[in-house]
JSON list of N, CA and C in Angstrom, two decimals:
[
{"chain": "A", "resi": 1, "resn": "LYS", "atom": "N", "xyz": [53.77, 40.42, 87.89]},
{"chain": "A", "resi": 1, "resn": "LYS", "atom": "CA", "xyz": [55.32, 41.35, 88.67]},
{"chain": "A", "resi": 1, "resn": "LYS", "atom": "C", "xyz": [55.19, 42.91, 88.11]},
{"chain": "A", "resi": 2, "resn": "ARG", "atom": "N", "xyz": [56.10, 43.73, 88.80]},
{"chain": "A", "resi": 2, "resn": "ARG", "atom": "CA", "xyz": [55.98, 45.27, 88.42]},
{"chain": "A", "resi": 2, "resn": "ARG", "atom": "C", "xyz": [57.02, 45.77, 87.56]},
{"chain": "A", "resi": 3, "resn": "ASN", "atom": "N", "xyz": [57.66, 44.93, 87.10]},
{"chain": "A", "resi": 3, "resn": "ASN", "atom": "CA", "xyz": [58.98, 45.24, 86.19]},
{"chain": "A", "resi": 3, "resn": "ASN", "atom": "C", "xyz": [59.82, 46.15, 86.63]},
{"chain": "A", "resi": 4, "resn": "GLU", "atom": "N", "xyz": [60.12, 46.21, 88.21]},
{"chain": "A", "resi": 4, "resn": "GLU", "atom": "CA", "xyz": [61.10, 46.84, 89.07]},
{"chain": "A", "resi": 4, "resn": "GLU", "atom": "C", "xyz": [62.10, 45.96, 89.69]},
{"chain": "A", "resi": 5, "resn": "LEU", "atom": "N", "xyz": [63.09, 46.68, 89.71]},
{"chain": "A", "resi": 5, "resn": "LEU", "atom": "CA", "xyz": [64.05, 46.07, 90.34]},
{"chain": "A", "resi": 5, "resn": "LEU", "atom": "C", "xyz": [64.07, 46.41, 91.91]},
{"chain": "A", "resi": 6, "resn": "GLU", "atom": "N", "xyz": [64.25, 45.49, 92.88]},
{"chain": "A", "resi": 6, "resn": "GLU", "atom": "CA", "xyz": [64.10, 45.49, 94.32]},
{"chain": "A", "resi": 6, "resn": "GLU", "atom": "C", "xyz": [65.78, 45.76, 94.50]},
{"chain": "A", "resi": 7, "resn": "ILE", "atom": "N", "xyz": [66.10, 46.37, 95.48]},
{"chain": "A", "resi": 7, "resn": "ILE", "atom": "CA", "xyz": [67.36, 46.40, 96.23]},
{"chain": "A", "resi": 7, "resn": "ILE", "atom": "C", "xyz": [68.06, 44.98, 96.06]},
{"chain": "A", "resi": 8, "resn": "SER", "atom": "N", "xyz": [67.46, 44.15, 96.66]},
{"chain": "A", "resi": 8, "resn": "SER", "atom": "CA", "xyz": [68.05, 42.84, 96.46]},
{"chain": "A", "resi": 8, "resn": "SER", "atom": "C", "xyz": [68.19, 42.04, 95.48]},
{"chain": "A", "resi": 9, "resn": "ASP", "atom": "N", "xyz": [67.70, 42.34, 94.10]},
{"chain": "A", "resi": 9, "resn": "ASP", "atom": "CA", "xyz": [67.92, 41.98, 93.01]},
{"chain": "A", "resi": 9, "resn": "ASP", "atom": "C", "xyz": [69.32, 42.93, 92.53]},
{"chain": "A", "resi": 10, "resn": "VAL", "atom": "N", "xyz": [69.50, 43.92, 92.86]},
{"chain": "A", "resi": 10, "resn": "VAL", "atom": "CA", "xyz": [70.84, 44.72, 92.95]},
{"chain": "A", "resi": 10, "resn": "VAL", "atom": "C", "xyz": [71.89, 44.01, 93.74]},
{"chain": "A", "resi": 11, "resn": "ASN", "atom": "N", "xyz": [71.79, 43.61, 94.46]},
{"chain": "A", "resi": 11, "resn": "ASN", "atom": "CA", "xyz": [72.57, 43.11, 95.60]},
{"chain": "A", "resi": 11, "resn": "ASN", "atom": "C", "xyz": [72.97, 41.71, 95.15]},
{"chain": "A", "resi": 12, "resn": "ASN", "atom": "N", "xyz": [71.94, 40.91, 94.44]},
{"chain": "A", "resi": 12, "resn": "ASN", "atom": "CA", "xyz": [71.93, 39.77, 94.09]},
{"chain": "A", "resi": 12, "resn": "ASN", "atom": "C", "xyz": [73.22, 40.06, 92.91]},
{"chain": "A", "resi": 13, "resn": "VAL", "atom": "N", "xyz": [73.29, 40.84, 91.97]},
{"chain": "A", "resi": 13, "resn": "VAL", "atom": "CA", "xyz": [74.05, 40.78, 91.08]},
{"chain": "A", "resi": 13, "resn": "VAL", "atom": "C", "xyz": [75.31, 41.15, 91.24]},
{"chain": "A", "resi": 14, "resn": "TYR", "atom": "N", "xyz": [75.65, 42.03, 92.36]},
{"chain": "A", "resi": 14, "resn": "TYR", "atom": "CA", "xyz": [76.94, 42.41, 92.60]},
{"chain": "A", "resi": 14, "resn": "TYR", "atom": "C", "xyz": [77.53, 41.18, 93.30]},
{"chain": "A", "resi": 15, "resn": "LEU", "atom": "N", "xyz": [76.59, 40.24, 94.08]},
{"chain": "A", "resi": 15, "resn": "LEU", "atom": "CA", "xyz": [77.20, 39.09, 94.88]},
{"chain": "A", "resi": 15, "resn": "LEU", "atom": "C", "xyz": [77.92, 38.25, 93.83]},
{"chain": "A", "resi": 16, "resn": "LYS", "atom": "N", "xyz": [76.88, 37.77, 92.57]},
{"chain": "A", "resi": 16, "resn": "LYS", "atom": "CA", "xyz": [77.00, 36.85, 91.42]},
{"chain": "A", "resi": 16, "resn": "LYS", "atom": "C", "xyz": [78.51, 37.26, 90.89]},
{"chain": "A", "resi": 17, "resn": "ASN", "atom": "N", "xyz": [78.83, 38.73, 90.66]},
{"chain": "A", "resi": 17, "resn": "ASN", "atom": "CA", "xyz": [80.05, 39.45, 90.17]},
{"chain": "A", "resi": 17, "resn": "ASN", "atom": "C", "xyz": [81.03, 39.49, 91.10]},
{"chain": "A", "resi": 18, "resn": "GLY", "atom": "N", "xyz": [80.83, 39.14, 92.43]},
{"chain": "A", "resi": 18, "resn": "GLY", "atom": "CA", "xyz": [81.87, 39.04, 93.32]},
{"chain": "A", "resi": 18, "resn": "GLY", "atom": "C", "xyz": [82.32, 40.50, 93.67]},
{"chain": "A", "resi": 19, "resn": "GLU", "atom": "N", "xyz": [81.60, 41.39, 93.41]},
{"chain": "A", "resi": 19, "resn": "GLU", "atom": "CA", "xyz": [81.61, 42.88, 93.98]},
{"chain": "A", "resi": 19, "resn": "GLU", "atom": "C", "xyz": [81.06, 43.43, 95.08]},
{"chain": "A", "resi": 20, "resn": "LEU", "atom": "N", "xyz": [80.04, 42.65, 95.72]},
{"chain": "A", "resi": 20, "resn": "LEU", "atom": "CA", "xyz": [79.12, 42.79, 96.72]},
{"chain": "A", "resi": 20, "resn": "LEU", "atom": "C", "xyz": [80.03, 43.18, 98.05]},
{"chain": "A", "resi": 21, "resn": "LYS", "atom": "N", "xyz": [80.01, 44.40, 98.48]},
{"chain": "A", "resi": 21, "resn": "LYS", "atom": "CA", "xyz": [81.01, 44.73, 100.05]},
{"chain": "A", "resi": 21, "resn": "LYS", "atom": "C", "xyz": [80.01, 45.31, 100.76]},
{"chain": "A", "resi": 22, "resn": "TYR", "atom": "N", "xyz": [80.39, 44.92, 102.37]},
{"chain": "A", "resi": 22, "resn": "TYR", "atom": "CA", "xyz": [79.73, 45.65, 102.97]},
{"chain": "A", "resi": 22, "resn": "TYR", "atom": "C", "xyz": [80.51, 45.78, 104.47]},
{"chain": "A", "resi": 23, "resn": "GLN", "atom": "N", "xyz": [79.54, 46.53, 105.29]},
{"chain": "A", "resi": 23, "resn": "GLN", "atom": "CA", "xyz": [80.72, 46.81, 106.47]},
{"chain": "A", "resi": 23, "resn": "GLN", "atom": "C", "xyz": [79.69, 46.44, 107.52]},
{"chain": "A", "resi": 24, "resn": "LYS", "atom": "N", "xyz": [80.14, 46.11, 108.58]},
{"chain": "A", "resi": 24, "resn": "LYS", "atom": "CA", "xyz": [79.42, 45.94, 109.88]},
{"chain": "A", "resi": 24, "resn": "LYS", "atom": "C", "xyz": [79.36, 47.44, 110.45]},
{"chain": "A", "resi": 25, "resn": "LEU", "atom": "N", "xyz": [78.11, 47.64, 111.14]},
{"chain": "A", "resi": 25, "resn": "LEU", "atom": "CA", "xyz": [78.33, 48.80, 111.71]},
{"chain": "A", "resi": 25, "resn": "LEU", "atom": "C", "xyz": [77.94, 48.50, 113.40]},
{"chain": "A", "resi": 26, "resn": "LYS", "atom": "N", "xyz": [78.35, 49.58, 113.96]},
{"chain": "A", "resi": 26, "resn": "LYS", "atom": "CA", "xyz": [78.27, 48.93, 115.21]},
{"chain": "A", "resi": 26, "resn": "LYS", "atom": "C", "xyz": [76.83, 50.12, 115.90]},
{"chain": "A", "resi": 27, "resn": "GLY", "atom": "N", "xyz": [76.22, 49.18, 117.05]},
{"chain": "A", "resi": 27, "resn": "GLY", "atom": "CA", "xyz": [74.81, 50.08, 117.21]},
{"chain": "A", "resi": 27, "resn": "GLY", "atom": "C", "xyz": [73.66, 49.36, 116.65]},
{"chain": "A", "resi": 28, "resn": "ARG", "atom": "N", "xyz": [72.64, 50.25, 116.27]},
{"chain": "A", "resi": 28, "resn": "ARG", "atom": "CA", "xyz": [71.28, 49.60, 115.53]},
{"chain": "A", "resi": 28, "resn": "ARG", "atom": "C", "xyz": [71.42, 49.67, 114.00]},
{"chain": "A", "resi": 29, "resn": "TRP", "atom": "N", "xyz": [70.49, 48.81, 113.59]},
{"chain": "A", "resi": 29, "resn": "TRP", "atom": "CA", "xyz": [69.93, 48.72, 112.28]},
{"chain": "A", "resi": 29, "resn": "TRP", "atom": "C", "xyz": [68.77, 49.47, 111.80]},
{"chain": "A", "resi": 30, "resn": "ALA", "atom": "N", "xyz": [69.00, 50.34, 111.13]},
{"chain": "A", "resi": 30, "resn": "ALA", "atom": "CA", "xyz": [67.48, 50.83, 110.73]},
{"chain": "A", "resi": 30, "resn": "ALA", "atom": "C", "xyz": [66.85, 50.63, 108.97]},
{"chain": "A", "resi": 31, "resn": "ASP", "atom": "N", "xyz": [65.85, 50.06, 108.93]},
{"chain": "A", "resi": 31, "resn": "ASP", "atom": "CA", "xyz": [65.25, 50.15, 107.18]},
{"chain": "A", "resi": 31, "resn": "ASP", "atom": "C", "xyz": [64.66, 51.44, 106.98]},
{"chain": "A", "resi": 32, "resn": "ALA", "atom": "N", "xyz": [65.60, 51.51, 105.49]},
{"chain": "A", "resi": 32, "resn": "ALA", "atom": "CA", "xyz": [65.06, 52.92, 105.08]},
{"chain": "A", "resi": 32, "resn": "ALA", "atom": "C", "xyz": [64.08, 52.49, 103.86]},
{"chain": "A", "resi": 33, "resn": "GLY", "atom": "N", "xyz": [63.66, 51.24, 103.64]},
{"chain": "A", "resi": 33, "resn": "GLY", "atom": "CA", "xyz": [62.78, 51.20, 102.43]},
{"chain": "A", "resi": 33, "resn": "GLY", "atom": "C", "xyz": [61.34, 51.62, 102.67]},
{"chain": "A", "resi": 34, "resn": "GLU", "atom": "N", "xyz": [60.71, 52.08, 103.44]},
{"chain": "A", "resi": 34, "resn": "GLU", "atom": "CA", "xyz": [59.20, 52.52, 104.24]},
{"chain": "A", "resi": 34, "resn": "GLU", "atom": "C", "xyz": [59.23, 54.02, 103.43]},
{"chain": "A", "resi": 35, "resn": "SER", "atom": "N", "xyz": [59.77, 55.06, 103.70]},
{"chain": "A", "resi": 35, "resn": "SER", "atom": "CA", "xyz": [59.25, 56.39, 103.30]},
{"chain": "A", "resi": 35, "resn": "SER", "atom": "C", "xyz": [60.86, 57.12, 103.33]},
{"chain": "A", "resi": 36, "resn": "LEU", "atom": "N", "xyz": [60.41, 58.07, 102.71]},
{"chain": "A", "resi": 36, "resn": "LEU", "atom": "CA", "xyz": [61.34, 59.25, 102.50]},
{"chain": "A", "resi": 36, "resn": "LEU", "atom": "C", "xyz": [61.81, 59.71, 104.14]},
{"chain": "A", "resi": 37, "resn": "ALA", "atom": "N", "xyz": [60.84, 59.67, 104.94]},
{"chain": "A", "resi": 37, "resn": "ALA", "atom": "CA", "xyz": [61.48, 60.18, 106.45]},
{"chain": "A", "resi": 37, "resn": "ALA", "atom": "C", "xyz": [62.17, 59.01, 106.78]},
{"chain": "A", "resi": 38, "resn": "ALA", "atom": "N", "xyz": [61.61, 57.87, 106.58]},
{"chain": "A", "resi": 38, "resn": "ALA", "atom": "CA", "xyz": [62.54, 56.64, 107.41]},
{"chain": "A", "resi": 38, "resn": "ALA", "atom": "C", "xyz": [64.09, 56.56, 106.51]},
{"chain": "A", "resi": 39, "resn": "TYR", "atom": "N", "xyz": [63.85, 56.92, 105.44]},
{"chain": "A", "resi": 39, "resn": "TYR", "atom": "CA", "xyz": [65.27, 57.23, 104.90]},
{"chain": "A", "resi": 39, "resn": "TYR", "atom": "C", "xyz": [66.46, 58.42, 105.46]},
{"chain": "A", "resi": 40, "resn": "ASN", "atom": "N", "xyz": [65.71, 59.39, 105.63]},
{"chain": "A", "resi": 40, "resn": "ASN", "atom": "CA", "xyz": [66.48, 60.22, 106.27]},
{"chain": "A", "resi": 40, "resn": "ASN", "atom": "C", "xyz": [66.86, 60.28, 107.71]},
{"chain": "A", "resi": 41, "resn": "LYS", "atom": "N", "xyz": [66.21, 59.54, 108.51]},
{"chain": "A", "resi": 41, "resn": "LYS", "atom": "CA", "xyz": [66.64, 59.17, 109.42]},
{"chain": "A", "resi": 41, "resn": "LYS", "atom": "C", "xyz": [67.43, 58.24, 109.73]},
{"chain": "A", "resi": 42, "resn": "ALA", "atom": "N", "xyz": [67.36, 57.24, 108.56]},
{"chain": "A", "resi": 42, "resn": "ALA", "atom": "CA", "xyz": [68.77, 56.16, 108.62]},
{"chain": "A", "resi": 42, "resn": "ALA", "atom": "C", "xyz": [69.92, 57.46, 108.01]},
{"chain": "A", "resi": 43, "resn": "ILE", "atom": "N", "xyz": [69.88, 58.05, 107.26]},
{"chain": "A", "resi": 43, "resn": "ILE", "atom": "CA", "xyz": [70.96, 58.97, 106.89]},
{"chain": "A", "resi": 43, "resn": "ILE", "atom": "C", "xyz": [71.85, 59.51, 108.20]},
{"chain": "A", "resi": 44, "resn": "VAL", "atom": "N", "xyz": [70.86, 60.25, 108.63]},
{"chain": "A", "resi": 44, "resn": "VAL", "atom": "CA", "xyz": [71.37, 60.86, 109.99]},
{"chain": "A", "resi": 44, "resn": "VAL", "atom": "C", "xyz": [72.00, 59.69, 111.30]},
{"chain": "A", "resi": 45, "resn": "PHE", "atom": "N", "xyz": [71.34, 58.76, 111.24]},
{"chain": "A", "resi": 45, "resn": "PHE", "atom": "CA", "xyz": [72.04, 57.96, 112.16]},
{"chain": "A", "resi": 45, "resn": "PHE", "atom": "C", "xyz": [73.42, 57.24, 111.58]},
{"chain": "A", "resi": 46, "resn": "ALA", "atom": "N", "xyz": [73.44, 56.98, 110.07]},
{"chain": "A", "resi": 46, "resn": "ALA", "atom": "CA", "xyz": [74.62, 56.42, 109.57]},
{"chain": "A", "resi": 46, "resn": "ALA", "atom": "C", "xyz": [75.84, 57.75, 110.02]},
{"chain": "A", "resi": 47, "resn": "ARG", "atom": "N", "xyz": [75.46, 59.17, 109.92]},
{"chain": "A", "resi": 47, "resn": "ARG", "atom": "CA", "xyz": [76.46, 60.30, 109.83]},
{"chain": "A", "resi": 47, "resn": "ARG", "atom": "C", "xyz": [77.04, 59.96, 111.22]},
{"chain": "A", "resi": 48, "resn": "GLN", "atom": "N", "xyz": [75.71, 59.81, 112.16]},
{"chain": "A", "resi": 48, "resn": "GLN", "atom": "CA", "xyz": [76.40, 59.93, 113.59]},
{"chain": "A", "resi": 48, "resn": "GLN", "atom": "C", "xyz": [77.39, 58.68, 113.98]},
{"chain": "A", "resi": 49, "resn": "MET", "atom": "N", "xyz": [76.98, 57.67, 113.47]},
{"chain": "A", "resi": 49, "resn": "MET", "atom": "CA", "xyz": [77.73, 56.56, 113.38]},
{"chain": "A", "resi": 49, "resn": "MET", "atom": "C", "xyz": [79.25, 56.69, 113.01]},
{"chain": "A", "resi": 50, "resn": "ILE", "atom": "N", "xyz": [79.22, 57.36, 111.79]},
{"chain": "A", "resi": 50, "resn": "ILE", "atom": "CA", "xyz": [80.59, 58.08, 111.22]},
{"chain": "A", "resi": 50, "resn": "ILE", "atom": "C", "xyz": [81.29, 58.82, 112.16]},
{"chain": "A", "resi": 51, "resn": "GLU", "atom": "N", "xyz": [80.63, 59.85, 112.64]},
{"chain": "A", "resi": 51, "resn": "GLU", "atom": "CA", "xyz": [81.30, 60.66, 113.91]},
{"chain": "A", "resi": 51, "resn": "GLU", "atom": "C", "xyz": [81.84, 59.94, 114.75]},
{"chain": "A", "resi": 52, "resn": "LYS", "atom": "N", "xyz": [81.18, 58.72, 115.24]},
{"chain": "A", "resi": 52, "resn": "LYS", "atom": "CA", "xyz": [81.69, 58.29, 116.74]},
{"chain": "A", "resi": 52, "resn": "LYS", "atom": "C", "xyz": [82.76, 57.44, 116.35]},
{"chain": "A", "resi": 53, "resn": "GLY", "atom": "N", "xyz": [82.88, 56.77, 115.09]},
{"chain": "A", "resi": 53, "resn": "GLY", "atom": "CA", "xyz": [83.79, 55.93, 114.62]},
{"chain": "A", "resi": 53, "resn": "GLY", "atom": "C", "xyz": [83.23, 54.45, 114.33]},
{"chain": "A", "resi": 54, "resn": "GLY", "atom": "N", "xyz": [82.01, 54.30, 114.32]},
{"chain": "A", "resi": 54, "resn": "GLY", "atom": "CA", "xyz": [81.21, 53.19, 114.25]},
{"chain": "A", "resi": 54, "resn": "GLY", "atom": "C", "xyz": [81.43, 52.77, 112.66]},
{"chain": "A", "resi": 55, "resn": "ALA", "atom": "N", "xyz": [81.62, 53.44, 111.69]},
{"chain": "A", "resi": 55, "resn": "ALA", "atom": "CA", "xyz": [81.87, 53.40, 110.42]},
{"chain": "A", "resi": 55, "resn": "ALA", "atom": "C", "xyz": [82.54, 54.40, 109.95]},
{"chain": "A", "resi": 56, "resn": "ASP", "atom": "N", "xyz": [82.79, 54.22, 108.72]},
{"chain": "A", "resi": 56, "resn": "ASP", "atom": "CA", "xyz": [84.30, 55.13, 107.77]},
{"chain": "A", "resi": 56, "resn": "ASP", "atom": "C", "xyz": [83.46, 55.79, 106.77]},
{"chain": "A", "resi": 57, "resn": "ARG", "atom": "N", "xyz": [82.31, 55.17, 106.22]},
{"chain": "A", "resi": 57, "resn": "ARG", "atom": "CA", "xyz": [81.61, 56.15, 105.17]},
{"chain": "A", "resi": 57, "resn": "ARG", "atom": "C", "xyz": [79.91, 55.75, 105.09]},
{"chain": "A", "resi": 58, "resn": "LEU", "atom": "N", "xyz": [79.14, 56.53, 104.00]},
{"chain": "A", "resi": 58, "resn": "LEU", "atom": "CA", "xyz": [77.74, 55.89, 104.38]},
{"chain": "A", "resi": 58, "resn": "LEU", "atom": "C", "xyz": [77.94, 54.98, 102.97]}
]
């Protein structure tokens, strides 16, 4: 093991504590876990969704 937390580990802690929140977005799903470029594309996409009314925040 790498002694690192994965985002799923963090999500599981939030779920266990009853603090996990989510929001379904209209449109497409993007994985930002591959690279900084993919992350930046996902941020641009999320901002576009907010502007179109498909989400209310990042």
